[in-house]
Amino acid sequence: MSKKALLLIALTFLLGCAVNPVTQQQEFLVFSEGYEIRLGREAQRSVLVRFGRYGDQGLQGYVSEVGQRIAGVSHRPHLDYRFTVTDSSVLNAMALPGGFIYVNRGLLAYLNSEAQLAGVLGHEMGHVAARHGIKHYQAALGAQLLSLGVAALTESRGLVLGTNLLLEAILKGYSRRDEYQADELGLLYMYSAGYDPSEMVKFLTILKGFERREPNLVEQLFSSHPLTSDRIARARAYARELGAGGRGLTVGRERYLRHLEGMVFGPGAMEGVIEGRRFRNRHFRYEVKAPEGWSLRRGERIGSVETVHPSGHLRCQALALELPRPLSPYELAQQVERGSGFKRLWSSRVILGGLHGLKVDYVEGRVRARIAYLVRGRTGFVLCCSAPRGLFPLGEGPFEGFLRSFRSLRPQEAEEVPLYRLKIYRARPGDTFRSLSRRFYGTARYAEDLRTFNGLEGRAPPPGTLIKVKPKALLRKEGT
C-alpha cells in the first residue's frame, strides 16, 4: 500500500464527529477542543509580534471586564477567554480558536458606547463559539496534511507551522455565512448580557458610511469582516426581534468614553511615523529613509517599515526585534539564518547609525539579498534589501543609501516623535458641531466629521454629552 493511501486512512481515523456548540448538529473536525485551545494559545505570540499590546492597563482591564460579561452568556462559557487591546491604529478585531480575543485600539476609537464594544466582542466570541476559526484553519491546512504527515499535527514543528497558517487564514476573513452567524450570535450575547443590540446596528451603519467617505479607513476591517447592506438589514431585523431599545438595557456611552480619555490615536509608539521619505519609531528608537522616488509604508510586523522601487522588483525593509537576551550582531545573524535556506556570499563588519554590526550578502534561488544586523542592548535591527539576482547590481546604490540612512535615536530624540491622543469634551449649552469644530480646529469645515465620529445626529450635541475630539494634526484634508 502506498504512503499516500496510508496517510489517507490515518486521516480518516483522526476525523472525529463533534457536536457544534451553537447548532447542536454533528460535524466532522480533525481537531479536539484541547488542541483548538492549544493552537490559539501558541498563536498569541504571533499576534502580539504583528500588532503589539497596548500599554494602558486600565483600558485593558475594562475591555476584559466587558468581555467576561459577554463570555458568561455565550455557548462556550467554560473556555478561559482572554481579551487584549492591541497597539494598532487599524480598525479591526479578531478571535483565535479557544477564546483569545483581540481588538485594535484603532477600532475602539470609533466605537461610541459600551454596548457597541460588547457587540464587537460578542461578534468575535460568536466566531469562537461556532468554531469558525478552527474550521477555517482546517480547510487551509487540508492541502498540506499529506505533505506534512498526519503525525506532524501533534508535534511541535507541526504546531508552529499551524499557528502561522491559522493567523493567515483568520486575517483573510470569513465567509458571508460565517459573518451572518457571528452577527446573530454577537447580538444575542450582548442582549443576554443586558446590552441594547440596536447600538451594534448603529455602529455597522456608521461603518458603512465610512466605506463611501474614507474607504482606506475601513479597508482591512472589511477585508476580514465583509460588510454588506444585507448584513446590516439582517442585524437590524434580529435586534428588533430581540427587543432593541427596551427598558433596562445598557448603552453605557459615558462610561465607555471616559475610558478613551488620552488614548493614543493614529500611529502608536510601536507603529512609527512616516513623514515624507523618513520613518521614525518612538518605541524602538530608530529612523530610516526611503530612496528617492520609492514608496514607503509600515510593514506587517509591528515596528517595521518597507520601501519599494516603482518597478516592484527592488525593495528594502527594516525590522526591530525585542530580544530575549543581549546578542552580538553575529549571533543575531545566526538566529535569522537558521532554517532560512539562504547561502552566504560574503560578510563584513559595518558601523551604521552609530551601531556596530554585520553586513552579509546572500543568495537563494533567483533572489539576492543584502542584510545588515545591528544590536543595541536587547533590541535588534535587521535591515534587508533584496532583488532578483539579475537586477541586484542596479539596486546597489539605493540599497547602500537605505542602510546608511539608519540612525539609532537617543531617548530624547525618540520622545520628539509625534504621539497623538484622543480628547474627551463635555458639550455645553449652545454648542453646535460647527462651533466645536471652530473651537478645536480653527475652522467649521470639520463639523460633519466631528458629528459622524461621535455617532450623533442633528446640528448640535445634547448638553452634557461626552464628545470625542481627534487630534488636529491627524484630520483628513477636506475641501471647504
Short mmCIF file of C-alpha atoms in Angstrom, two decimals:
data_model
loop_
_atom_site.label_atom_id
_atom_site.label_comp_id
_atom_site.label_asym_id
_atom_site.label_seq_id
_atom_site.Cartn_x
_atom_site.Cartn_y
_atom_site.Cartn_z
CA MET A 1 0.00 0.00 0.00
CA SER A 2 1.35 3.45 -0.93
CA LYS A 3 2.36 6.06 1.64
CA LYS A 4 -0.38 8.33 0.31
CA ALA A 5 -3.03 5.66 0.87
CA LEU A 6 -1.78 5.00 4.41
CA LEU A 7 -1.97 8.69 5.25
CA LEU A 8 -5.48 8.92 3.88
CA ILE A 9 -6.55 6.00 6.05
CA ALA A 10 -4.89 7.58 9.09
CA LEU A 11 -6.65 10.86 8.36
CA THR A 12 -9.99 9.09 8.16
CA PHE A 13 -9.45 7.64 11.64
CA LEU A 14 -8.47 11.05 13.02
CA LEU A 15 -11.62 12.73 11.76
CA GLY A 16 -13.95 12.84 14.73
CA CYS A 17 -17.63 13.51 14.89
CA ALA A 18 -18.18 16.56 17.09
CA VAL A 19 -21.31 18.46 18.08
CA ASN A 20 -21.26 22.14 17.19
CA PRO A 21 -21.89 24.11 20.44
CA VAL A 22 -24.18 26.57 18.63
CA THR A 23 -26.21 24.48 16.18
CA GLN A 24 -26.08 21.23 18.21
CA GLN A 25 -25.50 19.47 14.90
CA GLN A 26 -22.78 16.92 14.30
CA GLU A 27 -19.85 17.96 12.13
CA PHE A 28 -16.53 16.43 11.16
CA LEU A 29 -13.47 18.04 12.70
CA VAL A 30 -9.86 16.90 12.80
CA PHE A 31 -9.08 18.78 15.98
CA SER A 32 -10.27 18.31 19.54
CA GLU A 33 -11.23 21.25 21.75
CA GLY A 34 -7.99 20.75 23.67
CA TYR A 35 -5.94 21.12 20.52
CA GLU A 36 -8.03 24.12 19.47
CA ILE A 37 -7.17 25.87 22.76
CA ARG A 38 -3.51 24.92 22.50
CA LEU A 39 -3.31 26.21 18.93
CA GLY A 40 -4.90 29.53 19.91
CA ARG A 41 -2.57 29.90 22.87
CA GLU A 42 0.50 29.24 20.71
CA ALA A 43 -0.67 31.78 18.12
CA GLN A 44 -0.90 34.57 20.73
CA ARG A 45 2.76 35.46 20.33
CA SER A 46 2.39 35.82 16.55
CA VAL A 47 -0.50 38.25 17.07
CA LEU A 48 1.45 40.42 19.51
CA VAL A 49 4.56 40.39 17.30
CA ARG A 50 2.43 41.65 14.42
CA PHE A 51 0.22 44.15 16.26
CA GLY A 52 1.76 44.83 19.69
CA ARG A 53 -0.01 45.11 23.07
CA TYR A 54 -1.38 48.50 24.10
CA GLY A 55 0.20 49.61 27.37
CA ASP A 56 -2.84 51.14 29.16
CA GLN A 57 -3.66 48.60 31.89
CA GLY A 58 -6.84 50.43 32.87
CA LEU A 59 -8.23 50.13 29.35
CA GLN A 60 -7.10 46.51 29.11
CA GLY A 61 -8.94 45.70 32.34
CA TYR A 62 -12.10 47.49 31.23
CA VAL A 63 -12.29 45.66 27.88
CA SER A 64 -11.67 42.36 29.67
CA GLU A 65 -14.44 43.15 32.18
CA VAL A 66 -16.97 43.74 29.38
CA GLY A 67 -15.72 40.68 27.54
CA GLN A 68 -16.10 38.39 30.55
CA ARG A 69 -19.68 39.62 30.98
CA ILE A 70 -20.41 38.55 27.40
CA ALA A 71 -18.48 35.28 27.75
CA GLY A 72 -20.72 34.21 30.62
CA VAL A 73 -23.77 34.07 28.36
CA SER A 74 -22.05 32.55 25.30
CA HIS A 75 -22.44 28.98 24.05
CA ARG A 76 -18.98 28.08 25.39
CA PRO A 77 -18.76 29.79 28.80
CA HIS A 78 -16.31 27.18 30.10
CA LEU A 79 -13.46 28.48 27.91
CA ASP A 80 -10.78 30.61 29.55
CA TYR A 81 -11.40 33.74 27.47
CA ARG A 82 -8.58 36.27 27.18
CA PHE A 83 -9.18 39.82 25.89
CA THR A 84 -6.36 42.03 24.63
CA VAL A 85 -6.27 45.56 23.22
CA THR A 86 -3.56 45.68 20.54
CA ASP A 87 -1.44 48.75 19.83
CA SER A 88 -2.61 49.08 16.23
CA SER A 89 -4.29 52.11 14.69
CA VAL A 90 -6.06 49.91 12.11
CA LEU A 91 -9.82 49.40 12.57
CA ASN A 92 -10.10 45.68 13.21
CA ALA A 93 -10.76 42.92 15.74
CA MET A 94 -10.11 39.19 15.60
CA ALA A 95 -10.52 35.96 17.54
CA LEU A 96 -8.23 32.95 17.75
CA PRO A 97 -9.67 29.50 18.40
CA GLY A 98 -10.00 28.65 22.06
CA GLY A 99 -11.22 32.08 23.24
CA PHE A 100 -8.37 34.52 22.57
CA ILE A 101 -9.99 37.82 21.51
CA TYR A 102 -8.15 40.88 20.18
CA VAL A 103 -9.45 44.38 19.44
CA ASN A 104 -7.24 47.12 17.99
CA ARG A 105 -7.23 50.47 19.78
CA GLY A 106 -7.92 51.94 16.33
CA LEU A 107 -11.34 50.28 16.37
CA LEU A 108 -12.02 51.33 19.97
CA ALA A 109 -11.63 54.97 18.90
CA TYR A 110 -14.58 54.64 16.51
CA LEU A 111 -16.96 52.96 18.98
CA ASN A 112 -19.25 55.25 20.96
CA SER A 113 -20.66 53.13 23.78
CA GLU A 114 -20.02 50.15 26.00
CA ALA A 115 -22.87 48.37 24.20
CA GLN A 116 -21.03 48.76 20.90
CA LEU A 117 -17.89 47.34 22.50
CA ALA A 118 -19.99 44.44 23.80
CA GLY A 119 -21.32 43.91 20.26
CA VAL A 120 -17.81 43.76 18.76
CA LEU A 121 -16.59 41.34 21.44
CA GLY A 122 -19.79 39.30 21.12
CA HIS A 123 -19.28 39.04 17.36
CA GLU A 124 -15.75 37.71 17.84
CA MET A 125 -16.98 35.29 20.52
CA GLY A 126 -19.57 34.13 18.00
CA HIS A 127 -16.72 33.03 15.75
CA VAL A 128 -15.19 31.15 18.69
CA ALA A 129 -18.49 29.57 19.77
CA ALA A 130 -19.30 28.29 16.28
CA ARG A 131 -15.66 27.19 15.83
CA HIS A 132 -15.32 29.22 12.63
CA GLY A 133 -11.60 29.84 13.16
CA ILE A 134 -10.60 26.23 13.66
CA LYS A 135 -12.75 25.13 10.69
CA HIS A 136 -11.23 27.87 8.55
CA TYR A 137 -7.78 26.70 9.62
CA GLN A 138 -8.67 23.06 8.95
CA ALA A 139 -9.64 23.97 5.38
CA ALA A 140 -6.39 25.92 4.87
CA LEU A 141 -4.36 23.06 6.26
CA GLY A 142 -6.11 20.39 4.21
CA ALA A 143 -3.78 20.69 1.24
CA GLN A 144 -0.74 20.28 3.50
CA LEU A 145 -1.87 17.29 5.55
CA LEU A 146 -0.37 14.73 3.21
CA SER A 147 2.94 16.54 2.76
CA LEU A 148 3.41 17.11 6.49
CA GLY A 149 2.06 13.76 7.56
CA VAL A 150 -0.82 13.33 9.96
CA ALA A 151 1.55 12.63 12.83
CA ALA A 152 3.10 16.10 12.46
CA LEU A 153 -0.15 17.65 13.64
CA THR A 154 0.60 16.64 17.20
CA GLU A 155 4.32 17.54 17.10
CA SER A 156 5.84 20.90 17.99
CA ARG A 157 7.00 21.52 14.42
CA GLY A 158 3.53 20.90 13.14
CA LEU A 159 2.10 23.24 15.76
CA VAL A 160 4.47 26.04 14.77
CA LEU A 161 3.52 25.66 11.12
CA GLY A 162 -0.10 25.51 12.24
CA THR A 163 -0.04 28.81 14.13
CA ASN A 164 1.33 30.63 11.08
CA LEU A 165 -1.35 29.12 8.87
CA LEU A 166 -4.01 29.87 11.48
CA LEU A 167 -3.22 33.58 11.69
CA GLU A 168 -3.07 34.00 7.93
CA ALA A 169 -6.35 32.10 7.45
CA ILE A 170 -8.18 34.26 10.01
CA LEU A 171 -6.78 37.54 8.66
CA LYS A 172 -8.02 36.61 5.19
CA GLY A 173 -11.54 36.73 6.58
CA TYR A 174 -14.61 34.55 6.95
CA SER A 175 -17.37 33.59 4.56
CA ARG A 176 -20.55 35.66 4.35
CA ARG A 177 -22.39 32.80 6.04
CA ASP A 178 -19.97 32.82 8.98
CA GLU A 179 -20.28 36.61 9.31
CA TYR A 180 -24.07 36.39 9.36
CA GLN A 181 -23.91 33.76 12.11
CA ALA A 182 -21.34 35.71 14.15
CA ASP A 183 -23.50 38.85 13.85
CA GLU A 184 -26.53 36.98 15.14
CA LEU A 185 -24.59 35.41 17.99
CA GLY A 186 -23.00 38.73 18.92
CA LEU A 187 -26.39 40.42 19.08
CA LEU A 188 -27.80 37.53 21.12
CA TYR A 189 -24.89 37.57 23.57
CA MET A 190 -24.94 41.34 24.11
CA TYR A 191 -28.71 41.30 24.65
CA SER A 192 -28.45 38.33 27.05
CA ALA A 193 -25.79 40.26 28.98
CA GLY A 194 -28.10 43.26 29.28
CA TYR A 195 -26.85 45.50 26.43
CA ASP A 196 -29.01 47.24 23.82
CA PRO A 197 -28.44 45.41 20.48
CA SER A 198 -29.55 48.45 18.47
CA GLU A 199 -26.19 50.03 19.35
CA MET A 200 -24.36 47.43 17.27
CA VAL A 201 -26.67 48.05 14.31
CA LYS A 202 -25.96 51.78 14.68
CA PHE A 203 -22.19 51.11 14.59
CA LEU A 204 -22.45 48.89 11.48
CA THR A 205 -24.41 51.64 9.74
CA ILE A 206 -21.73 54.22 10.61
CA LEU A 207 -19.01 51.89 9.27
CA LYS A 208 -20.91 51.52 6.01
CA GLY A 209 -20.88 55.30 5.71
CA PHE A 210 -17.09 55.36 6.16
CA GLU A 211 -16.79 52.95 3.23
CA ARG A 212 -18.06 55.76 0.99
CA ARG A 213 -16.26 58.70 2.63
CA GLU A 214 -12.98 57.15 3.83
CA PRO A 215 -12.52 53.73 2.15
CA ASN A 216 -8.89 53.40 3.31
CA LEU A 217 -10.03 53.69 6.94
CA VAL A 218 -12.13 50.51 6.85
CA GLU A 219 -10.32 48.58 4.11
CA GLN A 220 -8.68 46.00 6.38
CA LEU A 221 -11.75 45.60 8.58
CA PHE A 222 -13.99 44.90 5.58
CA SER A 223 -11.46 42.52 4.01
CA SER A 224 -11.70 40.24 7.06
CA HIS A 225 -15.31 41.13 8.00
CA PRO A 226 -17.22 41.87 4.75
CA LEU A 227 -19.99 44.39 5.43
CA THR A 228 -22.95 44.44 3.05
CA SER A 229 -26.29 46.25 3.14
CA ASP A 230 -27.97 42.87 3.51
CA ARG A 231 -25.85 42.10 6.56
CA ILE A 232 -26.93 45.37 8.19
CA ALA A 233 -30.59 44.70 7.35
CA ARG A 234 -30.37 41.22 8.88
CA ALA A 235 -28.74 42.60 12.02
CA ARG A 236 -31.40 45.32 12.34
CA ALA A 237 -34.23 42.79 11.97
CA TYR A 238 -32.75 40.41 14.55
CA ALA A 239 -32.03 43.25 17.00
CA ARG A 240 -35.67 44.33 16.69
CA GLU A 241 -36.78 40.74 17.29
CA LEU A 242 -34.67 40.57 20.45
CA GLY A 243 -36.19 43.79 21.77
CA ALA A 244 -33.73 46.54 20.87
CA GLY A 245 -34.25 49.77 22.75
CA GLY A 246 -36.11 48.07 25.57
CA ARG A 247 -36.13 49.33 29.15
CA GLY A 248 -33.28 48.30 31.39
CA LEU A 249 -30.86 47.64 28.52
CA THR A 250 -27.41 49.21 28.92
CA VAL A 251 -25.94 51.63 26.39
CA GLY A 252 -23.09 52.99 28.53
CA ARG A 253 -21.89 55.86 26.35
CA GLU A 254 -20.42 57.96 29.17
CA ARG A 255 -18.69 55.06 30.95
CA TYR A 256 -17.13 53.91 27.70
CA LEU A 257 -15.90 57.31 26.53
CA ARG A 258 -14.36 58.07 29.91
CA HIS A 259 -12.03 55.10 29.31
CA LEU A 260 -10.91 56.60 25.98
CA GLU A 261 -9.66 59.86 27.52
CA GLY A 262 -5.99 60.18 26.50
CA MET A 263 -5.93 57.01 24.40
CA VAL A 264 -3.34 57.09 21.62
CA PHE A 265 -4.97 57.94 18.29
CA GLY A 266 -3.30 57.33 14.94
CA PRO A 267 0.18 55.76 14.66
CA GLY A 268 1.32 54.47 18.03
CA ALA A 269 4.75 54.43 19.61
CA MET A 270 5.41 50.90 18.32
CA GLU A 271 3.99 51.53 14.83
CA GLY A 272 6.15 54.52 13.94
CA VAL A 273 5.50 57.68 11.96
CA ILE A 274 6.02 58.22 8.22
CA GLU A 275 6.99 61.78 7.25
CA GLY A 276 7.69 62.01 3.52
CA ARG A 277 10.68 59.71 2.86
CA ARG A 278 11.51 59.36 6.57
CA PHE A 279 10.25 56.74 9.05
CA ARG A 280 10.78 57.27 12.77
CA ASN A 281 9.88 54.86 15.54
CA ARG A 282 9.39 56.14 19.07
CA HIS A 283 9.31 52.76 20.87
CA PHE A 284 12.24 51.03 19.13
CA ARG A 285 14.14 54.33 18.78
CA TYR A 286 15.32 54.31 15.19
CA GLU A 287 14.83 56.00 11.85
CA VAL A 288 15.46 55.17 8.17
CA LYS A 289 14.84 56.97 4.88
CA ALA A 290 13.44 55.59 1.64
CA PRO A 291 15.45 56.07 -1.57
CA GLU A 292 14.24 58.94 -3.75
CA GLY A 293 11.08 58.02 -5.65
CA TRP A 294 10.42 54.78 -3.71
CA SER A 295 7.16 54.15 -1.84
CA LEU A 296 7.25 53.88 1.95
CA ARG A 297 4.78 52.01 4.17
CA ARG A 298 4.67 50.26 7.52
CA GLY A 299 5.41 46.53 7.44
CA GLU A 300 3.21 43.71 8.69
CA ARG A 301 5.31 43.25 11.82
CA ILE A 302 4.85 45.94 14.48
CA GLY A 303 7.72 48.43 14.34
CA SER A 304 8.79 47.51 10.81
CA VAL A 305 8.79 49.54 7.61
CA GLU A 306 9.14 48.68 3.92
CA THR A 307 10.19 50.74 0.92
CA VAL A 308 9.70 49.58 -2.68
CA HIS A 309 11.02 50.76 -6.06
CA PRO A 310 8.26 51.78 -8.54
CA SER A 311 9.01 48.64 -10.59
CA GLY A 312 8.23 46.45 -7.58
CA HIS A 313 11.43 44.45 -8.12
CA LEU A 314 13.72 46.23 -5.64
CA ARG A 315 12.74 46.54 -2.00
CA CYS A 316 14.21 47.26 1.42
CA GLN A 317 12.80 46.54 4.85
CA ALA A 318 13.73 47.47 8.41
CA LEU A 319 12.65 45.25 11.29
CA ALA A 320 13.09 45.91 15.00
CA LEU A 321 13.21 42.90 17.31
CA GLU A 322 12.84 42.66 21.07
CA LEU A 323 15.49 40.11 22.01
CA PRO A 324 15.08 37.68 24.94
CA ARG A 325 18.72 38.42 25.87
CA PRO A 326 21.52 40.62 24.53
CA LEU A 327 23.08 39.17 21.38
CA SER A 328 26.03 40.13 19.24
CA PRO A 329 25.32 41.03 15.59
CA TYR A 330 26.90 37.71 14.64
CA GLU A 331 24.58 35.77 16.94
CA LEU A 332 21.58 37.70 15.61
CA ALA A 333 22.62 36.78 12.06
CA GLN A 334 22.83 33.12 13.04
CA GLN A 335 19.33 33.27 14.54
CA VAL A 336 17.90 34.74 11.34
CA GLU A 337 19.83 32.39 9.05
CA ARG A 338 18.76 29.24 10.87
CA GLY A 339 16.41 27.37 8.55
CA SER A 340 16.22 30.22 6.01
CA GLY A 341 17.91 28.39 3.15
CA PHE A 342 19.96 31.48 2.32
CA LYS A 343 23.60 30.93 1.29
CA ARG A 344 26.22 33.45 2.38
CA LEU A 345 28.27 35.06 -0.38
CA TRP A 346 30.36 37.34 1.83
CA SER A 347 30.20 39.28 5.08
CA SER A 348 31.90 42.30 6.62
CA ARG A 349 31.81 44.44 9.71
CA VAL A 350 29.92 47.70 9.45
CA ILE A 351 29.01 50.76 11.52
CA LEU A 352 25.54 52.18 10.79
CA GLY A 353 23.88 54.97 12.72
CA GLY A 354 26.43 54.69 15.50
CA LEU A 355 25.95 50.93 15.99
CA HIS A 356 28.49 48.23 15.20
CA GLY A 357 27.08 45.44 13.10
CA LEU A 358 27.49 42.79 10.45
CA LYS A 359 26.61 43.14 6.74
CA VAL A 360 26.02 39.96 4.75
CA ASP A 361 25.17 39.24 1.11
CA TYR A 362 23.06 36.13 0.46
CA VAL A 363 21.66 34.22 -2.46
CA GLU A 364 18.73 31.83 -2.50
CA GLY A 365 17.30 30.62 -5.78
CA ARG A 366 16.65 33.63 -8.01
CA VAL A 367 16.84 36.14 -5.15
CA ARG A 368 19.88 38.00 -3.85
CA ALA A 369 19.75 39.95 -0.59
CA ARG A 370 21.95 42.24 1.47
CA ILE A 371 21.20 42.27 5.19
CA ALA A 372 22.71 44.37 7.97
CA TYR A 373 22.42 43.11 11.55
CA LEU A 374 22.65 45.65 14.37
CA VAL A 375 22.12 45.34 18.13
CA ARG A 376 21.51 47.96 20.83
CA GLY A 377 21.08 46.30 24.24
CA ARG A 378 18.11 43.95 23.92
CA THR A 379 16.86 45.49 20.69
CA GLY A 380 17.95 44.01 17.38
CA PHE A 381 17.65 45.61 13.95
CA VAL A 382 17.54 43.71 10.67
CA LEU A 383 17.88 45.86 7.55
CA CYS A 384 17.19 43.78 4.46
CA CYS A 385 17.42 44.81 0.79
CA SER A 386 16.60 42.31 -1.95
CA ALA A 387 16.08 41.96 -5.69
CA PRO A 388 16.09 39.30 -8.41
CA ARG A 389 19.72 38.23 -8.93
CA GLY A 390 19.96 39.84 -12.36
CA LEU A 391 18.68 43.19 -11.11
CA PHE A 392 20.68 43.32 -7.88
CA PRO A 393 23.55 45.42 -9.35
CA LEU A 394 21.00 48.11 -10.28
CA GLY A 395 19.98 48.33 -6.65
CA GLU A 396 23.45 48.64 -5.15
CA GLY A 397 23.29 52.44 -4.85
CA PRO A 398 19.76 52.71 -3.35
CA PHE A 399 20.43 49.71 -1.11
CA GLU A 400 23.55 51.26 0.38
CA GLY A 401 21.74 54.57 0.75
CA PHE A 402 18.95 52.88 2.70
CA LEU A 403 21.38 51.07 5.01
CA ARG A 404 23.38 54.24 5.67
CA SER A 405 20.18 56.20 6.41
CA PHE A 406 19.66 54.13 9.57
CA ARG A 407 20.00 56.06 12.81
CA SER A 408 19.69 54.83 16.39
CA LEU A 409 17.74 57.56 18.17
CA ARG A 410 18.70 58.81 21.60
CA PRO A 411 15.89 58.69 24.20
CA GLN A 412 15.43 62.45 23.91
CA GLU A 413 15.15 62.20 20.12
CA ALA A 414 12.63 59.36 20.37
CA GLU A 415 10.46 61.48 22.66
CA GLU A 416 10.20 64.03 19.82
CA VAL A 417 8.47 61.52 17.51
CA PRO A 418 4.81 62.64 17.44
CA LEU A 419 2.32 60.68 19.53
CA TYR A 420 -1.29 61.90 19.38
CA ARG A 421 -4.12 61.25 21.83
CA LEU A 422 -7.90 61.49 21.96
CA LYS A 423 -9.50 64.28 23.96
CA ILE A 424 -12.93 63.91 25.59
CA TYR A 425 -15.06 67.05 25.91
CA ARG A 426 -18.45 67.52 27.63
CA ALA A 427 -20.87 69.51 25.45
CA ARG A 428 -22.24 72.74 26.92
CA PRO A 429 -25.50 74.59 26.22
CA GLY A 430 -25.18 76.48 22.95
CA ASP A 431 -22.51 74.17 21.49
CA THR A 432 -23.05 73.09 17.89
CA PHE A 433 -20.84 70.84 15.79
CA ARG A 434 -19.80 73.88 13.75
CA SER A 435 -18.87 75.86 16.86
CA LEU A 436 -16.99 72.87 18.30
CA SER A 437 -15.13 72.43 15.01
CA ARG A 438 -14.09 76.10 15.14
CA ARG A 439 -13.11 75.74 18.80
CA PHE A 440 -10.85 72.71 18.38
CA TYR A 441 -9.68 73.03 14.77
CA GLY A 442 -9.96 76.73 13.96
CA THR A 443 -12.46 76.17 11.17
CA ALA A 444 -16.06 74.93 10.82
CA ARG A 445 -15.19 72.58 7.96
CA TYR A 446 -14.80 69.56 10.29
CA ALA A 447 -18.29 69.82 11.83
CA GLU A 448 -19.60 66.81 9.89
CA ASP A 449 -16.51 64.76 10.68
CA LEU A 450 -16.98 65.57 14.37
CA ARG A 451 -20.66 64.56 14.26
CA THR A 452 -20.15 61.22 12.47
CA PHE A 453 -17.08 60.33 14.54
CA ASN A 454 -19.28 60.57 17.62
CA GLY A 455 -22.25 58.74 16.09
CA LEU A 456 -24.62 61.63 16.76
CA GLU A 457 -27.43 63.24 14.76
CA GLY A 458 -28.59 66.80 14.27
CA ARG A 459 -26.73 70.10 14.25
CA ALA A 460 -25.83 70.14 17.95
CA PRO A 461 -24.93 67.58 20.63
CA PRO A 462 -27.28 67.46 23.64
CA PRO A 463 -25.77 69.46 26.54
CA GLY A 464 -23.80 67.21 28.86
CA THR A 465 -22.96 64.68 26.12
CA LEU A 466 -19.36 63.49 26.03
CA ILE A 467 -17.67 64.19 22.69
CA LYS A 468 -14.52 62.57 21.26
CA VAL A 469 -12.12 65.05 19.67
CA LYS A 470 -9.49 63.86 17.19
CA PRO A 471 -6.03 65.44 17.25
CA LYS A 472 -5.96 68.38 14.84
CA ALA A 473 -2.73 67.17 13.20
CA LEU A 474 -4.39 63.94 12.00
CA LEU A 475 -7.56 65.36 10.45
CA ARG A 476 -8.31 64.46 6.85
CA LYS A 477 -7.63 67.21 4.36
CA GLU A 478 -11.06 68.29 3.21
CA GLY A 479 -12.25 70.99 0.92
CA THR A 480 -14.05 74.00 2.33
#
